[in-house]
């Protein structure tokens, strides 16, 4: 009967926001793409606020390689490395903090998690779960994203894990990024909208431009989830798109949006930015700069 921000549905709102107390009705497809509800084995959720964790990196550098244009593939690029100062200590500290700070979910940014770093993160999760006990509320871990090849096709993939480091599902980016210098992100678009289903909460996933591209209809307006987790990499203009999309999603579906965006290279006033539209006060609906590798948001 209440939303993540503690407010209750009001008379006169659309039926999708006031008529379904214990259920959600999800579409089978959105823009011809499949919606896949994914039951997620979690411990019982605690009452009160959910806490979300944002993990950023400092001393970073994204390396890419150019794709030779063909008749089927325009000028483009793929990520080859994302360099970070202080690994693996910073990664271990972030995972430990996710447990100790009582986070329900933690998100790393887009294109910051190549496979070898993901394996390090999985090892950190398994160790922390044993050391810090099973009663911690951490449930959902969004391990950033990376360019990876499957069946001879390249995708920008976000892998989602549980608190024990067990892989649960993948999300493949749908809208490639275009850079005026290196061209189009050389990926094949994903075909699915996975929806994480846990007790009392439904969670959607997006990657950067899937959420912030306002030139097309925002697909998440047709996906009535409680919480949307978005790893991102970009600039202030990218954040503006996220902010505008989040306002529409909140008004349309009551969705709380959590965007964790790495800036590359980082600016002097922060490593990146975080947007969480789940607070009822308006000032928390805008992105804020994050100057530390780790911070929590209720």
PDB file of N, CA, C and O in Angstrom, residues 78-138:
ATOM      1  N   UNK A  78      35.073  -0.566 -29.567  1.00  0.00           N
ATOM      2  CA  UNK A  78      34.807  -1.491 -28.475  1.00  0.00           C
ATOM      3  C   UNK A  78      35.784  -1.192 -27.339  1.00  0.00           C
ATOM      4  O   UNK A  78      36.925  -0.797 -27.584  1.00  0.00           O
ATOM      5  N   UNK A  79      35.353  -1.380 -26.113  1.00  0.00           N
ATOM      6  CA  UNK A  79      36.232  -1.188 -24.959  1.00  0.00           C
ATOM      7  C   UNK A  79      37.196  -2.363 -24.843  1.00  0.00           C
ATOM      8  O   UNK A  79      36.812  -3.517 -25.049  1.00  0.00           O
ATOM      9  N   UNK A  80      38.455  -2.064 -24.526  1.00  0.00           N
ATOM     10  CA  UNK A  80      39.459  -3.117 -24.350  1.00  0.00           C
ATOM     11  C   UNK A  80      40.003  -3.170 -22.928  1.00  0.00           C
ATOM     12  O   UNK A  80      40.460  -4.221 -22.484  1.00  0.00           O
ATOM     13  N   UNK A  81      39.973  -2.061 -22.200  1.00  0.00           N
ATOM     14  CA  UNK A  81      40.470  -2.051 -20.823  1.00  0.00           C
ATOM     15  C   UNK A  81      39.915  -0.837 -20.091  1.00  0.00           C
ATOM     16  O   UNK A  81      39.650   0.209 -20.696  1.00  0.00           O
ATOM     17  N   UNK A  82      39.713  -0.995 -18.777  1.00  0.00           N
ATOM     18  CA  UNK A  82      39.344   0.129 -17.922  1.00  0.00           C
ATOM     19  C   UNK A  82      40.295   0.116 -16.728  1.00  0.00           C
ATOM     20  O   UNK A  82      40.176  -0.719 -15.831  1.00  0.00           O
ATOM     21  N   UNK A  83      41.272   1.017 -16.777  1.00  0.00           N
ATOM     22  CA  UNK A  83      42.320   1.044 -15.764  1.00  0.00           C
ATOM     23  C   UNK A  83      41.847   1.797 -14.523  1.00  0.00           C
ATOM     24  O   UNK A  83      41.184   2.830 -14.622  1.00  0.00           O
ATOM     25  N   UNK A  84      42.204   1.249 -13.357  1.00  0.00           N
ATOM     26  CA  UNK A  84      41.772   1.813 -12.077  1.00  0.00           C
ATOM     27  C   UNK A  84      42.943   1.802 -11.110  1.00  0.00           C
ATOM     28  O   UNK A  84      43.672   0.808 -11.026  1.00  0.00           O
ATOM     29  N   UNK A  85      43.106   2.885 -10.358  1.00  0.00           N
ATOM     30  CA  UNK A  85      44.126   2.927  -9.307  1.00  0.00           C
ATOM     31  C   UNK A  85      43.648   2.156  -8.072  1.00  0.00           C
ATOM     32  O   UNK A  85      42.477   2.227  -7.709  1.00  0.00           O
ATOM     33  N   UNK A  86      44.543   1.426  -7.462  1.00  0.00           N
ATOM     34  CA  UNK A  86      44.264   0.840  -6.166  1.00  0.00           C
ATOM     35  C   UNK A  86      43.553  -0.492  -6.151  1.00  0.00           C
ATOM     36  O   UNK A  86      43.104  -0.954  -5.098  1.00  0.00           O
ATOM     37  N   UNK A  87      43.394  -1.140  -7.311  1.00  0.00           N
ATOM     38  CA  UNK A  87      42.791  -2.471  -7.304  1.00  0.00           C
ATOM     39  C   UNK A  87      43.807  -3.470  -6.760  1.00  0.00           C
ATOM     40  O   UNK A  87      45.002  -3.310  -6.968  1.00  0.00           O
ATOM     41  N   UNK A  88      43.393  -4.574  -6.105  1.00  0.00           N
ATOM     42  CA  UNK A  88      41.999  -4.921  -5.805  1.00  0.00           C
ATOM     43  C   UNK A  88      41.494  -4.387  -4.470  1.00  0.00           C
ATOM     44  O   UNK A  88      40.363  -4.691  -4.081  1.00  0.00           O
ATOM     45  N   UNK A  89      42.309  -3.579  -3.769  1.00  0.00           N
ATOM     46  CA  UNK A  89      41.909  -3.109  -2.442  1.00  0.00           C
ATOM     47  C   UNK A  89      40.605  -2.334  -2.481  1.00  0.00           C
ATOM     48  O   UNK A  89      39.706  -2.546  -1.651  1.00  0.00           O
ATOM     49  N   UNK A  90      40.468  -1.428  -3.451  1.00  0.00           N
ATOM     50  CA  UNK A  90      39.268  -0.593  -3.498  1.00  0.00           C
ATOM     51  C   UNK A  90      38.028  -1.445  -3.758  1.00  0.00           C
ATOM     52  O   UNK A  90      36.960  -1.202  -3.181  1.00  0.00           O
ATOM     53  N   UNK A  91      38.156  -2.470  -4.581  1.00  0.00           N
ATOM     54  CA  UNK A  91      37.021  -3.345  -4.874  1.00  0.00           C
ATOM     55  C   UNK A  91      36.602  -4.121  -3.624  1.00  0.00           C
ATOM     56  O   UNK A  91      35.409  -4.237  -3.317  1.00  0.00           O
ATOM     57  N   UNK A  92      37.576  -4.617  -2.900  1.00  0.00           N
ATOM     58  CA  UNK A  92      37.284  -5.341  -1.665  1.00  0.00           C
ATOM     59  C   UNK A  92      36.632  -4.429  -0.634  1.00  0.00           C
ATOM     60  O   UNK A  92      35.673  -4.826   0.053  1.00  0.00           O
ATOM     61  N   UNK A  93      37.108  -3.185  -0.532  1.00  0.00           N
ATOM     62  CA  UNK A  93      36.524  -2.231   0.408  1.00  0.00           C
ATOM     63  C   UNK A  93      35.076  -1.905   0.039  1.00  0.00           C
ATOM     64  O   UNK A  93      34.215  -1.759   0.921  1.00  0.00           O
ATOM     65  N   UNK A  94      34.803  -1.767  -1.273  1.00  0.00           N
ATOM     66  CA  UNK A  94      33.441  -1.464  -1.706  1.00  0.00           C
ATOM     67  C   UNK A  94      32.484  -2.600  -1.360  1.00  0.00           C
ATOM     68  O   UNK A  94      31.371  -2.365  -0.874  1.00  0.00           O
ATOM     69  N   UNK A  95      32.904  -3.834  -1.598  1.00  0.00           N
ATOM     70  CA  UNK A  95      32.047  -4.979  -1.289  1.00  0.00           C
ATOM     71  C   UNK A  95      31.812  -5.080   0.212  1.00  0.00           C
ATOM     72  O   UNK A  95      30.674  -5.287   0.669  1.00  0.00           O
ATOM     73  N   UNK A  96      32.874  -4.946   1.005  1.00  0.00           N
ATOM     74  CA  UNK A  96      32.711  -4.986   2.461  1.00  0.00           C
ATOM     75  C   UNK A  96      31.740  -3.897   2.934  1.00  0.00           C
ATOM     76  O   UNK A  96      30.882  -4.135   3.798  1.00  0.00           O
ATOM     77  N   UNK A  97      31.861  -2.710   2.360  1.00  0.00           N
ATOM     78  CA  UNK A  97      30.985  -1.598   2.757  1.00  0.00           C
ATOM     79  C   UNK A  97      29.537  -1.884   2.378  1.00  0.00           C
ATOM     80  O   UNK A  97      28.615  -1.502   3.108  1.00  0.00           O
ATOM     81  N   UNK A  98      29.331  -2.557   1.242  1.00  0.00           N
ATOM     82  CA  UNK A  98      27.962  -2.891   0.835  1.00  0.00           C
ATOM     83  C   UNK A  98      27.275  -3.763   1.877  1.00  0.00           C
ATOM     84  O   UNK A  98      26.084  -3.604   2.160  1.00  0.00           O
ATOM     85  N   UNK A  99      28.033  -4.694   2.473  1.00  0.00           N
ATOM     86  CA  UNK A  99      27.485  -5.535   3.536  1.00  0.00           C
ATOM     87  C   UNK A  99      27.327  -4.744   4.836  1.00  0.00           C
ATOM     88  O   UNK A  99      26.269  -4.746   5.464  1.00  0.00           O
ATOM     89  N   UNK A 100      28.392  -4.061   5.248  1.00  0.00           N
ATOM     90  CA  UNK A 100      28.398  -3.390   6.544  1.00  0.00           C
ATOM     91  C   UNK A 100      27.408  -2.232   6.610  1.00  0.00           C
ATOM     92  O   UNK A 100      26.850  -1.942   7.677  1.00  0.00           O
ATOM     93  N   UNK A 101      27.197  -1.551   5.477  1.00  0.00           N
ATOM     94  CA  UNK A 101      26.308  -0.379   5.473  1.00  0.00           C
ATOM     95  C   UNK A 101      24.839  -0.750   5.263  1.00  0.00           C
ATOM     96  O   UNK A 101      23.990   0.121   5.123  1.00  0.00           O
ATOM     97  N   UNK A 102      24.556  -2.035   5.204  1.00  0.00           N
ATOM     98  CA  UNK A 102      23.165  -2.474   5.126  1.00  0.00           C
ATOM     99  C   UNK A 102      22.502  -2.222   3.793  1.00  0.00           C
ATOM    100  O   UNK A 102      21.291  -1.956   3.734  1.00  0.00           O
ATOM    101  N   UNK A 103      23.269  -2.308   2.706  1.00  0.00           N
ATOM    102  CA  UNK A 103      22.695  -2.058   1.383  1.00  0.00           C
ATOM    103  C   UNK A 103      21.784  -3.203   0.934  1.00  0.00           C
ATOM    104  O   UNK A 103      22.075  -4.376   1.165  1.00  0.00           O
ATOM    105  N   UNK A 104      20.695  -2.845   0.279  1.00  0.00           N
ATOM    106  CA  UNK A 104      19.847  -3.820  -0.400  1.00  0.00           C
ATOM    107  C   UNK A 104      20.422  -4.145  -1.782  1.00  0.00           C
ATOM    108  O   UNK A 104      20.408  -5.283  -2.229  1.00  0.00           O
ATOM    109  N   UNK A 105      20.937  -3.122  -2.473  1.00  0.00           N
ATOM    110  CA  UNK A 105      21.526  -3.308  -3.806  1.00  0.00           C
ATOM    111  C   UNK A 105      22.743  -2.417  -3.943  1.00  0.00           C
ATOM    112  O   UNK A 105      22.846  -1.366  -3.297  1.00  0.00           O
ATOM    113  N   UNK A 106      23.679  -2.835  -4.796  1.00  0.00           N
ATOM    114  CA  UNK A 106      24.863  -2.035  -5.107  1.00  0.00           C
ATOM    115  C   UNK A 106      25.049  -2.040  -6.614  1.00  0.00           C
ATOM    116  O   UNK A 106      24.792  -3.049  -7.285  1.00  0.00           O
ATOM    117  N   UNK A 107      25.475  -0.886  -7.158  1.00  0.00           N
ATOM    118  CA  UNK A 107      25.638  -0.732  -8.607  1.00  0.00           C
ATOM    119  C   UNK A 107      27.016  -0.155  -8.899  1.00  0.00           C
ATOM    120  O   UNK A 107      27.407   0.862  -8.311  1.00  0.00           O
ATOM    121  N   UNK A 108      27.754  -0.805  -9.813  1.00  0.00           N
ATOM    122  CA  UNK A 108      28.962  -0.242 -10.405  1.00  0.00           C
ATOM    123  C   UNK A 108      28.605   0.356 -11.756  1.00  0.00           C
ATOM    124  O   UNK A 108      27.620  -0.051 -12.381  1.00  0.00           O
ATOM    125  N   UNK A 109      29.397   1.311 -12.280  1.00  0.00           N
ATOM    126  CA  UNK A 109      29.028   2.005 -13.518  1.00  0.00           C
ATOM    127  C   UNK A 109      29.254   1.169 -14.784  1.00  0.00           C
ATOM    128  O   UNK A 109      29.899   0.119 -14.778  1.00  0.00           O
ATOM    129  N   UNK A 110      28.744   1.704 -15.878  1.00  0.00           N
ATOM    130  CA  UNK A 110      28.901   1.107 -17.207  1.00  0.00           C
ATOM    131  C   UNK A 110      30.376   1.063 -17.619  1.00  0.00           C
ATOM    132  O   UNK A 110      31.152   1.974 -17.301  1.00  0.00           O
ATOM    133  N   UNK A 111      30.769   0.000 -18.308  1.00  0.00           N
ATOM    134  CA  UNK A 111      32.104  -0.170 -18.905  1.00  0.00           C
ATOM    135  C   UNK A 111      33.238  -0.005 -17.888  1.00  0.00           C
ATOM    136  O   UNK A 111      34.290   0.548 -18.193  1.00  0.00           O
ATOM    137  N   UNK A 112      33.007  -0.504 -16.683  1.00  0.00           N
ATOM    138  CA  UNK A 112      34.060  -0.487 -15.670  1.00  0.00           C
ATOM    139  C   UNK A 112      34.397  -1.882 -15.164  1.00  0.00           C
ATOM    140  O   UNK A 112      35.277  -2.030 -14.315  1.00  0.00           O
ATOM    141  N   UNK A 113      33.683  -2.911 -15.662  1.00  0.00           N
ATOM    142  CA  UNK A 113      33.827  -4.249 -15.111  1.00  0.00           C
ATOM    143  C   UNK A 113      34.160  -5.294 -16.177  1.00  0.00           C
ATOM    144  O   UNK A 113      33.293  -6.088 -16.570  1.00  0.00           O
ATOM    145  N   UNK A 114      35.411  -5.319 -16.664  1.00  0.00           N
ATOM    146  CA  UNK A 114      35.817  -6.417 -17.538  1.00  0.00           C
ATOM    147  C   UNK A 114      35.754  -7.741 -16.785  1.00  0.00           C
ATOM    148  O   UNK A 114      35.708  -7.755 -15.543  1.00  0.00           O
ATOM    149  N   UNK A 115      35.747  -8.871 -17.492  1.00  0.00           N
ATOM    150  CA  UNK A 115      35.531 -10.176 -16.836  1.00  0.00           C
ATOM    151  C   UNK A 115      36.472 -10.465 -15.676  1.00  0.00           C
ATOM    152  O   UNK A 115      36.042 -11.003 -14.649  1.00  0.00           O
ATOM    153  N   UNK A 116      37.750 -10.134 -15.808  1.00  0.00           N
ATOM    154  CA  UNK A 116      38.686 -10.450 -14.726  1.00  0.00           C
ATOM    155  C   UNK A 116      38.372  -9.650 -13.458  1.00  0.00           C
ATOM    156  O   UNK A 116      38.544 -10.139 -12.341  1.00  0.00           O
ATOM    157  N   UNK A 117      37.877  -8.423 -13.616  1.00  0.00           N
ATOM    158  CA  UNK A 117      37.506  -7.623 -12.440  1.00  0.00           C
ATOM    159  C   UNK A 117      36.216  -8.158 -11.829  1.00  0.00           C
ATOM    160  O   UNK A 117      36.033  -8.127 -10.606  1.00  0.00           O
ATOM    161  N   UNK A 118      35.329  -8.628 -12.671  1.00  0.00           N
ATOM    162  CA  UNK A 118      34.100  -9.239 -12.168  1.00  0.00           C
ATOM    163  C   UNK A 118      34.403 -10.472 -11.318  1.00  0.00           C
ATOM    164  O   UNK A 118      33.766 -10.711 -10.284  1.00  0.00           O
ATOM    165  N   UNK A 119      35.379 -11.259 -11.753  1.00  0.00           N
ATOM    166  CA  UNK A 119      35.780 -12.434 -10.967  1.00  0.00           C
ATOM    167  C   UNK A 119      36.333 -12.012  -9.608  1.00  0.00           C
ATOM    168  O   UNK A 119      36.091 -12.677  -8.591  1.00  0.00           O
ATOM    169  N   UNK A 120      37.102 -10.929  -9.580  1.00  0.00           N
ATOM    170  CA  UNK A 120      37.589 -10.402  -8.304  1.00  0.00           C
ATOM    171  C   UNK A 120      36.417 -10.009  -7.407  1.00  0.00           C
ATOM    172  O   UNK A 120      36.412 -10.295  -6.205  1.00  0.00           O
ATOM    173  N   UNK A 121      35.425  -9.337  -8.002  1.00  0.00           N
ATOM    174  CA  UNK A 121      34.253  -8.916  -7.235  1.00  0.00           C
ATOM    175  C   UNK A 121      33.512 -10.122  -6.660  1.00  0.00           C
ATOM    176  O   UNK A 121      33.078 -10.112  -5.503  1.00  0.00           O
ATOM    177  N   UNK A 122      33.359 -11.183  -7.477  1.00  0.00           N
ATOM    178  CA  UNK A 122      32.683 -12.391  -7.020  1.00  0.00           C
ATOM    179  C   UNK A 122      33.424 -12.991  -5.825  1.00  0.00           C
ATOM    180  O   UNK A 122      32.814 -13.397  -4.830  1.00  0.00           O
ATOM    181  N   UNK A 123      34.751 -13.040  -5.912  1.00  0.00           N
ATOM    182  CA  UNK A 123      35.540 -13.543  -4.788  1.00  0.00           C
ATOM    183  C   UNK A 123      35.351 -12.696  -3.541  1.00  0.00           C
ATOM    184  O   UNK A 123      35.250 -13.230  -2.419  1.00  0.00           O
ATOM    185  N   UNK A 124      35.281 -11.370  -3.720  1.00  0.00           N
ATOM    186  CA  UNK A 124      35.063 -10.477  -2.581  1.00  0.00           C
ATOM    187  C   UNK A 124      33.686 -10.710  -1.961  1.00  0.00           C
ATOM    188  O   UNK A 124      33.524 -10.703  -0.731  1.00  0.00           O
ATOM    189  N   UNK A 125      32.664 -10.924  -2.804  1.00  0.00           N
ATOM    190  CA  UNK A 125      31.315 -11.177  -2.300  1.00  0.00           C
ATOM    191  C   UNK A 125      31.267 -12.458  -1.475  1.00  0.00           C
ATOM    192  O   UNK A 125      30.686 -12.493  -0.385  1.00  0.00           O
ATOM    193  N   UNK A 126      31.877 -13.513  -1.987  1.00  0.00           N
ATOM    194  CA  UNK A 126      31.852 -14.789  -1.275  1.00  0.00           C
ATOM    195  C   UNK A 126      32.561 -14.683   0.069  1.00  0.00           C
ATOM    196  O   UNK A 126      32.090 -15.222   1.083  1.00  0.00           O
ATOM    197  N   UNK A 127      33.693 -13.993   0.069  1.00  0.00           N
ATOM    198  CA  UNK A 127      34.432 -13.829   1.318  1.00  0.00           C
ATOM    199  C   UNK A 127      33.644 -12.992   2.319  1.00  0.00           C
ATOM    200  O   UNK A 127      33.542 -13.340   3.500  1.00  0.00           O
ATOM    201  N   UNK A 128      33.059 -11.883   1.845  1.00  0.00           N
ATOM    202  CA  UNK A 128      32.323 -11.004   2.751  1.00  0.00           C
ATOM    203  C   UNK A 128      31.083 -11.687   3.298  1.00  0.00           C
ATOM    204  O   UNK A 128      30.718 -11.497   4.467  1.00  0.00           O
ATOM    205  N   UNK A 129      30.396 -12.486   2.473  1.00  0.00           N
ATOM    206  CA  UNK A 129      29.204 -13.187   2.937  1.00  0.00           C
ATOM    207  C   UNK A 129      29.536 -14.147   4.065  1.00  0.00           C
ATOM    208  O   UNK A 129      28.757 -14.307   5.024  1.00  0.00           O
ATOM    209  N   UNK A 130      30.709 -14.779   4.000  1.00  0.00           N
ATOM    210  CA  UNK A 130      31.129 -15.697   5.066  1.00  0.00           C
ATOM    211  C   UNK A 130      31.569 -14.937   6.317  1.00  0.00           C
ATOM    212  O   UNK A 130      31.241 -15.319   7.443  1.00  0.00           O
ATOM    213  N   UNK A 131      32.328 -13.863   6.114  1.00  0.00           N
ATOM    214  CA  UNK A 131      32.895 -13.139   7.257  1.00  0.00           C
ATOM    215  C   UNK A 131      31.867 -12.303   8.004  1.00  0.00           C
ATOM    216  O   UNK A 131      31.920 -12.163   9.223  1.00  0.00           O
ATOM    217  N   UNK A 132      30.917 -11.720   7.247  1.00  0.00           N
ATOM    218  CA  UNK A 132      30.033 -10.719   7.837  1.00  0.00           C
ATOM    219  C   UNK A 132      28.660 -11.255   8.184  1.00  0.00           C
ATOM    220  O   UNK A 132      27.813 -10.522   8.675  1.00  0.00           O
ATOM    221  N   UNK A 133      28.405 -12.529   7.912  1.00  0.00           N
ATOM    222  CA  UNK A 133      27.162 -13.132   8.376  1.00  0.00           C
ATOM    223  C   UNK A 133      26.061 -13.087   7.341  1.00  0.00           C
ATOM    224  O   UNK A 133      26.071 -12.304   6.380  1.00  0.00           O
ATOM    225  N   UNK A 134      25.065 -13.951   7.572  1.00  0.00           N
ATOM    226  CA  UNK A 134      23.980 -14.125   6.601  1.00  0.00           C
ATOM    227  C   UNK A 134      22.801 -13.195   6.841  1.00  0.00           C
ATOM    228  O   UNK A 134      21.836 -13.227   6.087  1.00  0.00           O
ATOM    229  N   UNK A 135      22.853 -12.366   7.881  1.00  0.00           N
ATOM    230  CA  UNK A 135      21.691 -11.542   8.203  1.00  0.00           C
ATOM    231  C   UNK A 135      21.763 -10.156   7.577  1.00  0.00           C
ATOM    232  O   UNK A 135      20.914  -9.306   7.844  1.00  0.00           O
ATOM    233  N   UNK A 136      22.764  -9.915   6.753  1.00  0.00           N
ATOM    234  CA  UNK A 136      22.867  -8.607   6.102  1.00  0.00           C
ATOM    235  C   UNK A 136      21.833  -8.504   4.982  1.00  0.00           C
ATOM    236  O   UNK A 136      21.499  -9.493   4.322  1.00  0.00           O
ATOM    237  N   UNK A 137      21.333  -7.287   4.690  1.00  0.00           N
ATOM    238  CA  UNK A 137      20.258  -7.157   3.715  1.00  0.00           C
ATOM    239  C   UNK A 137      20.700  -7.125   2.248  1.00  0.00           C
ATOM    240  O   UNK A 137      19.840  -7.038   1.360  1.00  0.00           O
ATOM    241  N   UNK A 138      22.001  -7.163   1.964  1.00  0.00           N
ATOM    242  CA  UNK A 138      22.435  -7.100   0.564  1.00  0.00           C
ATOM    243  C   UNK A 138      21.823  -8.245  -0.243  1.00  0.00           C
ATOM    244  O   UNK A 138      21.940  -9.411   0.128  1.00  0.00           O
TER     245      UNK A 138
END
